Each structure stands twice: as C-alpha cells, then as structure tokens.
Coordinates of C-alpha atoms in Angstrom, one line a residue:
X1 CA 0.0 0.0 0.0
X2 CA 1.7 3.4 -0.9
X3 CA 1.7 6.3 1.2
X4 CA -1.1 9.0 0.1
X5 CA 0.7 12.2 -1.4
X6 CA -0.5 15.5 0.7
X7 CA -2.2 17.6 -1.3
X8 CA -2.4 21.4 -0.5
X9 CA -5.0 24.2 -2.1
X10 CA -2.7 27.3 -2.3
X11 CA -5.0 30.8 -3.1
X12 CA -2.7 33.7 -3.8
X13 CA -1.3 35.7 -6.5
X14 CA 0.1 34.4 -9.6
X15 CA 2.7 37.0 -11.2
X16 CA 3.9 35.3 -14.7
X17 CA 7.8 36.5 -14.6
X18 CA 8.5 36.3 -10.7
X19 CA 8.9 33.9 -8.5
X20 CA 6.7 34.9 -5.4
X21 CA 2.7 34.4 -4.0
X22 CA 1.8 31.3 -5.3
X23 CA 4.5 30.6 -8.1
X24 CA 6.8 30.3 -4.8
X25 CA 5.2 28.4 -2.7
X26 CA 3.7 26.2 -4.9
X27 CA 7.1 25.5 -6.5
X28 CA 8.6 25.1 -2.5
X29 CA 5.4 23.2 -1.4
X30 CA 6.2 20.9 -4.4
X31 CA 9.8 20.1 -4.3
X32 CA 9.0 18.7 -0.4
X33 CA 6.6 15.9 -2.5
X34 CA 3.1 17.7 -1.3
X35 CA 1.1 18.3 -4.5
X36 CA -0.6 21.4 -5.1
X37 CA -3.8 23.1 -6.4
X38 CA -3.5 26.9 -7.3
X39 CA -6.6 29.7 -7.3
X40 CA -4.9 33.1 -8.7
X41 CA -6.3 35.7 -6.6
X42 CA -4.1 38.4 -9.6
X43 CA -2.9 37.7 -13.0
X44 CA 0.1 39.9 -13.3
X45 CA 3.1 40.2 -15.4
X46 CA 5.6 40.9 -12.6
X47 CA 6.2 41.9 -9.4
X48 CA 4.8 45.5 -8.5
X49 CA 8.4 46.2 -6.6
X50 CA 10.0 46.2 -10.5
X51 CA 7.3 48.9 -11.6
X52 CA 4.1 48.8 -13.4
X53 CA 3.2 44.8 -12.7
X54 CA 0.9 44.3 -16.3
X55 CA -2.8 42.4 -15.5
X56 CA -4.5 42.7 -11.5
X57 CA -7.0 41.1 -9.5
X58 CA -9.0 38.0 -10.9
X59 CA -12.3 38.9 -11.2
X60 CA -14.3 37.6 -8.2
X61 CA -17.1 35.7 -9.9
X62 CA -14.3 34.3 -12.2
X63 CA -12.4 33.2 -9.0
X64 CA -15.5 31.5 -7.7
X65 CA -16.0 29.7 -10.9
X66 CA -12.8 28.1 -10.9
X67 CA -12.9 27.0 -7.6
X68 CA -16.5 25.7 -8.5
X69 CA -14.3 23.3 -11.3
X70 CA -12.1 22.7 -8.6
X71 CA -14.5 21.6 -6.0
X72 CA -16.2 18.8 -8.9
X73 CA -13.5 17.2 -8.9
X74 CA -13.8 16.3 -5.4
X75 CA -10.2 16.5 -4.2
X76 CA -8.7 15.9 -0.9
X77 CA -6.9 18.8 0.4
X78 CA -4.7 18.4 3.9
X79 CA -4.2 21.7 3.9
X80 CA -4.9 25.2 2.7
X81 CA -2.8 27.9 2.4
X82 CA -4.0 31.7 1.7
X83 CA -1.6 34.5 0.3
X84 CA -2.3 38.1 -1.0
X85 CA -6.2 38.7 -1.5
X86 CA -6.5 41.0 -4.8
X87 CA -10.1 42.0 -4.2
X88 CA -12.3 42.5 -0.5
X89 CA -14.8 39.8 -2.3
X90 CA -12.0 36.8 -2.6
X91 CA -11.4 37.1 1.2
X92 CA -15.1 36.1 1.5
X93 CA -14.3 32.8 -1.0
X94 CA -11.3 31.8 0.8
X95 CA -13.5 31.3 3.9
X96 CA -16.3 29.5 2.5
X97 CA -13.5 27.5 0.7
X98 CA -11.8 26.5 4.4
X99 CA -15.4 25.6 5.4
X100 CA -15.6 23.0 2.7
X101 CA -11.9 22.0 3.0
X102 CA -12.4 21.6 6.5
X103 CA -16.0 20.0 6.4
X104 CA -14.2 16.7 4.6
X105 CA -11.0 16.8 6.2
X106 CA -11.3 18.3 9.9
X107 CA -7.6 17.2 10.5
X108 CA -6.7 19.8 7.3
X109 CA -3.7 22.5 8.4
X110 CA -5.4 25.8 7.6
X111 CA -2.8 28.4 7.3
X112 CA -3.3 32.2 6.5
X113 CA -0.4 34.3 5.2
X114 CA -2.2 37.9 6.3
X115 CA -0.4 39.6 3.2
X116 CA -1.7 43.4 3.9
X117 CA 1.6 45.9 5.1
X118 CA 4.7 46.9 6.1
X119 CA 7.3 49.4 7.4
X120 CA 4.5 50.7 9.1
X121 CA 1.6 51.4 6.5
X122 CA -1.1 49.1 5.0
X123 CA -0.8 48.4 1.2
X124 CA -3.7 47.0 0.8
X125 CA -7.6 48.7 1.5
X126 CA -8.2 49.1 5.0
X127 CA -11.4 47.0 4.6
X128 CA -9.9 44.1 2.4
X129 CA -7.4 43.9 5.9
X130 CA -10.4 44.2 8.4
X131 CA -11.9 41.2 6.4
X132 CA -8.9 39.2 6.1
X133 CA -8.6 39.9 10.3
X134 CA -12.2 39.0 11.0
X135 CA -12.8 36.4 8.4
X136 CA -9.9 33.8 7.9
X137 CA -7.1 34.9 11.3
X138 CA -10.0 33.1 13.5
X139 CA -9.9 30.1 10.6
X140 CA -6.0 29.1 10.6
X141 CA -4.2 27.1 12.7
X142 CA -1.3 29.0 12.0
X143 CA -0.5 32.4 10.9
X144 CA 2.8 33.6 8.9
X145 CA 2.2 37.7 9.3
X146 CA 6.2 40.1 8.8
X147 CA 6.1 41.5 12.4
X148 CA 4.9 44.5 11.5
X149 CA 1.6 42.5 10.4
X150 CA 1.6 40.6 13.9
X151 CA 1.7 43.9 15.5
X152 CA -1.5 45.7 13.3
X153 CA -3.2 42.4 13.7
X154 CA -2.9 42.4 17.2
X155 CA -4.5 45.4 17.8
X156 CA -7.5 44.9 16.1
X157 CA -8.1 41.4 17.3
X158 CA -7.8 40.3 21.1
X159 CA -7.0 36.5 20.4
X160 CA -4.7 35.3 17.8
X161 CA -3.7 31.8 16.7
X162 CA -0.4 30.5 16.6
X163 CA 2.0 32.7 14.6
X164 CA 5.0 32.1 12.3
X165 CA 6.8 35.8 12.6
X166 CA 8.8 36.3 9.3
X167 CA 11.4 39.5 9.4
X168 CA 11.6 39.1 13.6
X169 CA 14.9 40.9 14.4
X170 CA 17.1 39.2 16.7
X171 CA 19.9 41.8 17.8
X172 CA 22.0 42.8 14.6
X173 CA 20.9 39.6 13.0
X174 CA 16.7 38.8 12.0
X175 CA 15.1 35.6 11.1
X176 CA 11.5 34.0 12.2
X177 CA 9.8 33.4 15.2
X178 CA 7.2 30.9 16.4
X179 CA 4.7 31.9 18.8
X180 CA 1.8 29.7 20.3
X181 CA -0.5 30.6 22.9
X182 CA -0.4 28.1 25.4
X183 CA -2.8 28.5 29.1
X184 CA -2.4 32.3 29.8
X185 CA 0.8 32.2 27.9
X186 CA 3.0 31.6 24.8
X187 CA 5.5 29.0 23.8
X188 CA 8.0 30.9 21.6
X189 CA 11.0 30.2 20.0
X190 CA 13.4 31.9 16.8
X191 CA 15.8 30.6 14.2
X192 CA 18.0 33.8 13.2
X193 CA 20.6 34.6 10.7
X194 CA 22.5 37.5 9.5
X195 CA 20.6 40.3 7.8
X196 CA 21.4 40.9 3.8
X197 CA 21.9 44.5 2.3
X198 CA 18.6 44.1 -0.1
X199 CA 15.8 41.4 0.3
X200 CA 14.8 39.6 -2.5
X201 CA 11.1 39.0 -3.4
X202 CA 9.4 36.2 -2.6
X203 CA 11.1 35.0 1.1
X204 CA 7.7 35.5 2.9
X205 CA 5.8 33.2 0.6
X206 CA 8.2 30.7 0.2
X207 CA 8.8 30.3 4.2
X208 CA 5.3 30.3 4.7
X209 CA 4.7 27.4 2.1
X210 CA 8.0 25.6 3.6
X211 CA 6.9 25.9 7.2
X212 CA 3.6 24.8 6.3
X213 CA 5.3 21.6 4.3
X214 CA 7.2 20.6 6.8
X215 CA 4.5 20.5 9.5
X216 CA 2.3 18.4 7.0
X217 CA 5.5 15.9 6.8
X218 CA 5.4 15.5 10.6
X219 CA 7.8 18.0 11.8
X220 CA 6.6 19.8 15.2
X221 CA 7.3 23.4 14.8
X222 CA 10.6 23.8 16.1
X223 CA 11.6 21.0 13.9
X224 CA 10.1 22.6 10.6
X225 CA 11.0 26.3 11.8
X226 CA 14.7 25.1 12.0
X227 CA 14.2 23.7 8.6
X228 CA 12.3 26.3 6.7
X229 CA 14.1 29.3 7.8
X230 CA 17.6 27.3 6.9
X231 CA 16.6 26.7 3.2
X232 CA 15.6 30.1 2.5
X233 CA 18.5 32.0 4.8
X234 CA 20.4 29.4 2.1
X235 CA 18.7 31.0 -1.1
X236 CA 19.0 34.2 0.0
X237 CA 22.6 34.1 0.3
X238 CA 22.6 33.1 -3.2
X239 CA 20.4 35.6 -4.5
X240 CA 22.6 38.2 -2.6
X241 CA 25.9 36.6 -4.0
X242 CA 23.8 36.7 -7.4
X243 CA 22.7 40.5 -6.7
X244 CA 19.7 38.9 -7.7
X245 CA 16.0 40.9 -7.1
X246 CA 14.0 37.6 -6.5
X247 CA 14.7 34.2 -5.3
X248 CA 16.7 32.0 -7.1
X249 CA 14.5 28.9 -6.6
X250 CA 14.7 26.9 -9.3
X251 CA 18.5 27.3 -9.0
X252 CA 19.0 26.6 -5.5
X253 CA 16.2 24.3 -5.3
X254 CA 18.1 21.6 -3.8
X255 CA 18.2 23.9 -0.4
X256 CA 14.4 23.0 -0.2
X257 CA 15.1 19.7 1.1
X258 CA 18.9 19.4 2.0
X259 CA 19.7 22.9 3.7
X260 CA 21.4 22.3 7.2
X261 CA 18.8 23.6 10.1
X262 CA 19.9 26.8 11.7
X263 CA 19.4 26.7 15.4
X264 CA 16.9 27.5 17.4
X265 CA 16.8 29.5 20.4
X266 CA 14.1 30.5 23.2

C-alpha cells in the first residue's frame, strides 16, 4: 500500500515573470513531494516592486468559478494555504472554501499568510485587511504575518492563533519566530541569521509554504522552523551573491530539502 501524497490548495497571487505568491510556494510546497492546487487571486506580469506589474486582480465571480471546477473534482486537500487577497470579495471565497476543505478533512492544516503591510503602512484597503482579520485569522491554525503584520493584527483582534513571525529581528541579525498561545501564555521560540543588504522577493511566501510543508510531513514546529528558515537563509545568500531581485529557486532548489537547520533558540 503506498503512502497517500498531501495535497495542498494554495489561493494567492500568480505573477507570470517572478517567483513569489503562489508561483513560490507552490514550486517550495512541491519540491518537499506535497502536490498542489493553485486559485490566482491576480494575473500579473511581474512583481509590482520592479514597476508597473501588467494584468491585476482575478475577477471575483471568475475566481468562484474556478474553484467551482475545482471543487467537482472532489479533491482531498490536507491543507490550505492563503496568500495576497486582490479583491475585499476573494477574502469572503477563501472562507467558504476552508469551510468546505475543513467539512471533509477536519484534520486539514489551515494556514493564512495575512499579506496586507509593512514598514508601518497598509498596502492594501483598510477593509480588504479588516476582512482578512475578522474572516480567515480566527480560521488558521497558523498564521505567517512580517512582524509589522503581527503587531497591526494584534490590535484589532484580542486573540490570535499560533503565529509564524517572518522578518523578527534578533539583535544585529533577523530571522523568524514561532509563537503559540499556550494556558495564559505563549511557547515561543526563533531561528535567526545575518541580515542581507537588499531582500529579494518572494522569502515571505516561500517560508510560509515551507513551514507549512514541513508541518504536513510530521515535523513539530521547532523541527520545521529550524528547517524552513535554513533553506531560504540558504537561497537568500545566493540571490545576494547573485545581486539577484528575487529568489533563485529553481536554481537553489536543492536547499528546499537538503539545507542544514539553523538553530533555534528561546
């Protein structure tokens, strides 16, 4: 008897020429053996951080019809994994999709990438972020918000799931951070590296589709922080030796799997 394949339903961005939102993790999610199913929330050309991007947000009722396709085919999904929302209306999709993901499978891994700022200003409406807040944080087991994100989350939201802090600064050096409420508490724990001169696109969603890999192989969290924040510390020092703008991926892939784990400290 062979062991089933995880599958995972990835709904983000799809930019044609750059490896980040769901081209990334897809790609990440994919060279750990977990198959993947992709909803474009945007149909863009490139990155917006290069200029003008080409295409924007997938129509909502064009969204909902693929996923309709999608959801004929009744697939099992193990997990789900949202990214940037293009439109207020997809954020109301995605959690009628985890209902029906989680309806068949309650054991799926639900986690929300809460793609809406940084360096201290929204880029996103201030609605589609309320909706993302209110509608899928209370959904995920797991949350993978830059710090920055954590923070603006926070205050508009008394209880938060656990949390996968991407960007956390450690001293001179920054990595990611784990945090888990536990009782009247938190568990926490970091994996940190040295910072780079630039960041390349496309770290955020590929640690949050490695992280999320990892934990659907059987890693606990500190196991599949260690991991996931090692492989892309490892393609970031690439792209940096590269003076490269993205992630080298497809290139480096082979850090995906065989990176050695940073450690991890309390």
């Amino acid at each position: 008897m062979t062991t089933p394949i995880p599958k995972t339903l990835v709904i983000s961005s799809t930019v044609a020429s750059s490896r980040v939102g769901a081209s990334a993790a897809s790609f990440c999610l994919q060279r750990l053996g977990i198959e993947t199913v992709v909803l474009p929330t945007t149909l863009m050309g490139r990155h917006p951080g290069w200029g003008a991007p080409g295409g924007g947000a997938v129509d909502a009722a064009r969204l909902r019809d693929v996923w309709e396709g999608v959801k004929a085919q009744d697939l099992h999904f193990d997990a789900v994994l949202t990214g940037y929302m293009g439109d207020t209306e997809h954020v109301a999709l995605c959690e009628e999709i985890i209902g029906h993901v989680f309806a068949k499978n309650p054991d799926a891994i639900i986690a929300v990438d809460p793609v809406m700022g940084d360096h201290g200003r929204l880029y996103i409406p201030e609605a589609r972020a309320a909706a993302i807040i209110e509608r899928l944080v209370p959904l995920a087991n797991f949350i993978t918000p830059n710090l920055w994100e954590r923070d603006y989350i926070q205050n508009h939201r008394d209880v938060l799931p656990a949390r996968l802090i991407t960007s956390y600064p450690n001293g001179e050096d920054i990595g990611a951070r784990w945090e888990e409420p536990v009782g009247d508490g938190i568990t926490a724990f970091q994996v940190s590296h040295p910072k780079f001169t630039s960041v390349p696109h496309g770290g955020g969603d590929s640690l949050a589709a490695l992280f999320l890999g990892r934990r659907l192989l059987g890693q606990s969290p500190r196991q599949a922080l260690a991991a996931s924040v090692s492989s892309v510390y490892e393609i970031m020092r690439a792209a940096d030796a590269l003076d490269a703008g993205e992630l080298p991926l497809i290139r480096m892939q082979a850090f995906i799997t065989d990176a050695l784990p940073l450690h991890v400290t309390s």
